[in-house]
PDB file of C-alpha atoms in Angstrom:
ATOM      1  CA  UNK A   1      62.513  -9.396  47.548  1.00  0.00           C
ATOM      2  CA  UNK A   2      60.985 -12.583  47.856  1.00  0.00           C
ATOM      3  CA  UNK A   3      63.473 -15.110  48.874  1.00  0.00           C
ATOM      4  CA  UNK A   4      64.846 -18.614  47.768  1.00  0.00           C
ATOM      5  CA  UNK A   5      64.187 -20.595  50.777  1.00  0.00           C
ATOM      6  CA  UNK A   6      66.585 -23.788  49.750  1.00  0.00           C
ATOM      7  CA  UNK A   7      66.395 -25.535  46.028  1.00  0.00           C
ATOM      8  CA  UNK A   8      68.293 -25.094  42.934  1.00  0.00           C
ATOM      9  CA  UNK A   9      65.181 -25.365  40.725  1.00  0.00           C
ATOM     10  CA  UNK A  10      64.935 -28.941  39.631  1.00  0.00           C
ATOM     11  CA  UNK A  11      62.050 -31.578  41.058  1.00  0.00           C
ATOM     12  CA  UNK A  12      64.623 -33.307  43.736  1.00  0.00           C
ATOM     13  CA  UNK A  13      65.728 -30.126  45.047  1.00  0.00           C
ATOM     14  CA  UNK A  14      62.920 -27.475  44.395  1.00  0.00           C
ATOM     15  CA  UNK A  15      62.914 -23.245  45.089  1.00  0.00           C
ATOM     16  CA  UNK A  16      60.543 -23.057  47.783  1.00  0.00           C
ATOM     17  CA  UNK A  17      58.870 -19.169  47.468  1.00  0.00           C
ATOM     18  CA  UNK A  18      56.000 -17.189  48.832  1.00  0.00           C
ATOM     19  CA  UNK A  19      53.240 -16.281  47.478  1.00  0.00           C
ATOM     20  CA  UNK A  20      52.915 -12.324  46.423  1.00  0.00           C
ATOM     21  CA  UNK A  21      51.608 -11.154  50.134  1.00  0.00           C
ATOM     22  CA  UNK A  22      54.056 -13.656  51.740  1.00  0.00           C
ATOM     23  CA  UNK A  23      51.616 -15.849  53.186  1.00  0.00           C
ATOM     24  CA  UNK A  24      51.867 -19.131  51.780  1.00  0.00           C
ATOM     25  CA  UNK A  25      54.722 -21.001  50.763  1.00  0.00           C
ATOM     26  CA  UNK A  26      54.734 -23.206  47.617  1.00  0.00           C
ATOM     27  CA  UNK A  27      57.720 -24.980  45.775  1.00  0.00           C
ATOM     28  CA  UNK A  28      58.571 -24.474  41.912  1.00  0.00           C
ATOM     29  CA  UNK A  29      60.965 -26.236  39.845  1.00  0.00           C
ATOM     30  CA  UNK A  30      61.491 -26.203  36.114  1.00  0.00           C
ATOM     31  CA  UNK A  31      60.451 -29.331  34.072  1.00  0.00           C
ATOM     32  CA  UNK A  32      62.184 -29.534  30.668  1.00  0.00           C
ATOM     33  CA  UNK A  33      61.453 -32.880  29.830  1.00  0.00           C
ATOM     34  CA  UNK A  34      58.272 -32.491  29.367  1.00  0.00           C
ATOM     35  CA  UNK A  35      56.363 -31.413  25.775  1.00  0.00           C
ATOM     36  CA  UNK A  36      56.238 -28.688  26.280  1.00  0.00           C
ATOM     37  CA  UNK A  37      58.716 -27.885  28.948  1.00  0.00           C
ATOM     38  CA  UNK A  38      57.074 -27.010  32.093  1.00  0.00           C
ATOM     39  CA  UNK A  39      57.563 -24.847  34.920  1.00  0.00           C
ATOM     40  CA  UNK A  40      55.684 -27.040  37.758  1.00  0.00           C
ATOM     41  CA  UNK A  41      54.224 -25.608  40.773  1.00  0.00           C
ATOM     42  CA  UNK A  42      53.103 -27.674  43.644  1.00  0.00           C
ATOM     43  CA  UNK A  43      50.928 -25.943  46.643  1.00  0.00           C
ATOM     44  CA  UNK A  44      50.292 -28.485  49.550  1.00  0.00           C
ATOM     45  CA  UNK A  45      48.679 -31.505  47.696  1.00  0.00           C
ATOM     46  CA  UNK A  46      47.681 -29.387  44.287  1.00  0.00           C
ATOM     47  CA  UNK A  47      50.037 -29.374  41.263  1.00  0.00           C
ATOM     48  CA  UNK A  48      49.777 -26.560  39.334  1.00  0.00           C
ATOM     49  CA  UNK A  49      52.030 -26.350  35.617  1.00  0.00           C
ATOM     50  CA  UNK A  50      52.187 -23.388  33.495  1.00  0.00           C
ATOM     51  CA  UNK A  51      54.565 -23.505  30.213  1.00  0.00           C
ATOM     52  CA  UNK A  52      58.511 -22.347  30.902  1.00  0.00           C
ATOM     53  CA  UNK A  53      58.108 -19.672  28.123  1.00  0.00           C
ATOM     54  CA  UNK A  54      55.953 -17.709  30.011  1.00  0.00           C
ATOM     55  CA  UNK A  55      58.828 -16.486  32.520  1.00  0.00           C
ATOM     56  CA  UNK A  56      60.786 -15.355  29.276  1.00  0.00           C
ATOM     57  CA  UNK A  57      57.231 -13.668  27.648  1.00  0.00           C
ATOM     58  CA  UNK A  58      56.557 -12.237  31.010  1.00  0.00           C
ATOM     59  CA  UNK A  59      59.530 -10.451  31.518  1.00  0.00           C
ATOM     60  CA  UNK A  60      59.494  -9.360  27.411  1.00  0.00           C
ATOM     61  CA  UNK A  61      56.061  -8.264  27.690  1.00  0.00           C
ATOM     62  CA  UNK A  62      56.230  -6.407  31.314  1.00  0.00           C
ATOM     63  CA  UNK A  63      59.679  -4.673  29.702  1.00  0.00           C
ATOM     64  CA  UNK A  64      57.439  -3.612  26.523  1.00  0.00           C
ATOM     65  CA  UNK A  65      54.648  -2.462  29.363  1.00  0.00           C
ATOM     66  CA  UNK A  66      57.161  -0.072  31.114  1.00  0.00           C
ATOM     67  CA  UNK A  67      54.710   0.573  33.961  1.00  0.00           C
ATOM     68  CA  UNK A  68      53.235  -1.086  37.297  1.00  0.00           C
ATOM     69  CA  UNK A  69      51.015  -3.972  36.585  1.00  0.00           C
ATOM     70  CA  UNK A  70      48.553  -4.772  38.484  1.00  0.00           C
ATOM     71  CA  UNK A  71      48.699  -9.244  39.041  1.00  0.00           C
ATOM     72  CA  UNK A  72      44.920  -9.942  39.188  1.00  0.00           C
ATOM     73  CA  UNK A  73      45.430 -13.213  40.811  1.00  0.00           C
ATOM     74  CA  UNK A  74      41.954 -15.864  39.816  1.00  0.00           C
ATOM     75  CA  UNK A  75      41.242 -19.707  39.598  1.00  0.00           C
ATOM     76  CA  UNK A  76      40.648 -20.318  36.273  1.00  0.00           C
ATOM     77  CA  UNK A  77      37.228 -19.489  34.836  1.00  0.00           C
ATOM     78  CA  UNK A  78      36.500 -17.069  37.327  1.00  0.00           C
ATOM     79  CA  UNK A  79      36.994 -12.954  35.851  1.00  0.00           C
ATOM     80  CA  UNK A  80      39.700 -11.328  35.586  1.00  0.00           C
ATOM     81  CA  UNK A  81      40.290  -7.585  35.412  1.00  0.00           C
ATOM     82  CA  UNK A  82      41.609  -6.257  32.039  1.00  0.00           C
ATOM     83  CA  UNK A  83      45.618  -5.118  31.944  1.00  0.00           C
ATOM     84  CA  UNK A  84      46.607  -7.479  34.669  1.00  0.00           C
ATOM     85  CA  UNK A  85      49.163  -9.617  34.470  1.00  0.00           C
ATOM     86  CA  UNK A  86      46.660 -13.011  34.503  1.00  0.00           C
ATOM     87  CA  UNK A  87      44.133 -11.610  32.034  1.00  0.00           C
ATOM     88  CA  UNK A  88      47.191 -11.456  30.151  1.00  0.00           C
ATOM     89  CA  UNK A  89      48.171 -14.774  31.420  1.00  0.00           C
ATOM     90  CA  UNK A  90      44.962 -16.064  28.890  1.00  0.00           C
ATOM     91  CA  UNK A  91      44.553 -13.886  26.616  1.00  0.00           C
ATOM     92  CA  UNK A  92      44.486 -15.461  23.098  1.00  0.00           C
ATOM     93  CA  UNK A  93      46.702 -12.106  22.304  1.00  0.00           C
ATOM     94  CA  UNK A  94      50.112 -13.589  24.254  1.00  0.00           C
ATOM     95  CA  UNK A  95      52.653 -15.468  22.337  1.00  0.00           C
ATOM     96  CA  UNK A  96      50.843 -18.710  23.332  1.00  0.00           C
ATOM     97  CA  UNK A  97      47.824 -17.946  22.278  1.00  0.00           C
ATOM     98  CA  UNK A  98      45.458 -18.487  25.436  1.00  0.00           C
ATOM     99  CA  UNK A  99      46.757 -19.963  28.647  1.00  0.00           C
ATOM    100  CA  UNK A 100      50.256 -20.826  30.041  1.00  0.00           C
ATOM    101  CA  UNK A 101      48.707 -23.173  32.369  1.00  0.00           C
ATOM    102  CA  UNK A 102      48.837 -26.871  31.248  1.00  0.00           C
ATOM    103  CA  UNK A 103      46.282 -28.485  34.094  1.00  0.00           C
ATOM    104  CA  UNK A 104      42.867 -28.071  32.425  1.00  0.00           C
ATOM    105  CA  UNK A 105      41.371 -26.979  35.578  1.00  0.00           C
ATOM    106  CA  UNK A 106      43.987 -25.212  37.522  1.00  0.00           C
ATOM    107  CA  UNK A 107      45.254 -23.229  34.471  1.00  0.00           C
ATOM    108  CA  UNK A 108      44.526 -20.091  36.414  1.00  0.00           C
ATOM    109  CA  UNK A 109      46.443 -17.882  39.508  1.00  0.00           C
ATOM    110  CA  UNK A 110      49.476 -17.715  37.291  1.00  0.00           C
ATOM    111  CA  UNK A 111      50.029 -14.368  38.605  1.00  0.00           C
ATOM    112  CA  UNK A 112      50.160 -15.159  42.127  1.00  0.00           C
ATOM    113  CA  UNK A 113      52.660 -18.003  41.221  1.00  0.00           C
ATOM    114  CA  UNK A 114      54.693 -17.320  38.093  1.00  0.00           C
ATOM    115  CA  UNK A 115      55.704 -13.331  39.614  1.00  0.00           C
ATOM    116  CA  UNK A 116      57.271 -14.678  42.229  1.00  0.00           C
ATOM    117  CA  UNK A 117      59.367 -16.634  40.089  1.00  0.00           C
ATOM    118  CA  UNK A 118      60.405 -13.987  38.089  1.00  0.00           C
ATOM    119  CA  UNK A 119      61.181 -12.263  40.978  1.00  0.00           C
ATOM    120  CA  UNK A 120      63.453 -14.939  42.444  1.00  0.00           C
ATOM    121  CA  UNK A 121      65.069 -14.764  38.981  1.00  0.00           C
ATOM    122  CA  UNK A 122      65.919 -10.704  39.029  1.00  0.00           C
ATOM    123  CA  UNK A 123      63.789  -9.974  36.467  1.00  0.00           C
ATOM    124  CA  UNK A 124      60.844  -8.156  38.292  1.00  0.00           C
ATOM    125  CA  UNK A 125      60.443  -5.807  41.253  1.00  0.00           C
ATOM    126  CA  UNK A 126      56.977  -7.164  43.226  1.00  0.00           C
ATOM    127  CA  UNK A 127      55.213  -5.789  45.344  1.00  0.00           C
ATOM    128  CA  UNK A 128      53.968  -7.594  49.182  1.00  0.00           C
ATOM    129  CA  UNK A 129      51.014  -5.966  50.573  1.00  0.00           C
ATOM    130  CA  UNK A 130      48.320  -8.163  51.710  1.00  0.00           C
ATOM    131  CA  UNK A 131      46.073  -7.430  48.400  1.00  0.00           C
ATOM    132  CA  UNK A 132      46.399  -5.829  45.085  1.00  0.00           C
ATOM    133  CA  UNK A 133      49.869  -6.193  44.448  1.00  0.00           C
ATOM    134  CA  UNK A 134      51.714  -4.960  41.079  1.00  0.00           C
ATOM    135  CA  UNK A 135      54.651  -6.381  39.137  1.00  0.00           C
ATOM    136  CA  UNK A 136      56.777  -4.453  37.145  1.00  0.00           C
ATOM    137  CA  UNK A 137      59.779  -5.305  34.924  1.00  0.00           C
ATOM    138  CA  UNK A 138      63.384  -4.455  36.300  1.00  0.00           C
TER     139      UNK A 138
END
């Protein structure tokens, strides 16, 4: 399981997780003063923001999935593989209708970012192998 380095979640005092393989670090905190409320990711210098919902859609939809998914981590306009958790991620099918990201620009890699949230939350078991990792829903 991917664990909560320090932080209770909030910008002063983020969660501080690992990426999928565990080889970058990156901090997360939940933004709900923003419109819409944000969960905010900052790697190194880059700030990355996807919308909160998408941890309680992920789960819902990875629970209605019953199965190993495969994350399909990519930057935003690049290609993503079909029935992976980021083609999903910006699909005009999800409850958002398109992307979670909020950063034109660095809307993408929502899989290699948001699963490890929902991981830190209980709500997904994750795999950590250095590539093609899968999520599924606990």
């Amino acid at each position: 399981m991917n664990r909560v380095t320090y932080g209770t979640g909030v910008a002063g005092d983020p969660w501080i997780l690992k990426t999928p393989p565990l080889t970058s670090a990156f901090e997360v905190w939940k933004d709900e003063a923003t419109d819409p409320p944000a969960l905010v990711v900052q790697v190194g210098k880059t700030q990355l923001s996807y919308q909160l919902r998408a941890i309680a859609d992920a789960h819902a939809m990875l629970k209605a999935h019953g199965d190993w998914m495969p994350l399909g981590n990519a930057d935003e306009g690049k290609p993503v593989k079909d029935g992976t958790l980021e083609a999903w991620a910006r699909d005009a099918g999800n409850p958002v209708g398109g992307y979670y990201g909020l950063r034109k620009g660095y809307r993408g890699r929502f899989a290699n970012y948001v699963a490890p949230v929902l991981e830190m939350l209980g709500l997904v078991e994750l795999e950590h192998n250095a590539r093609n990792n899968r999520v599924r829903a606990l």
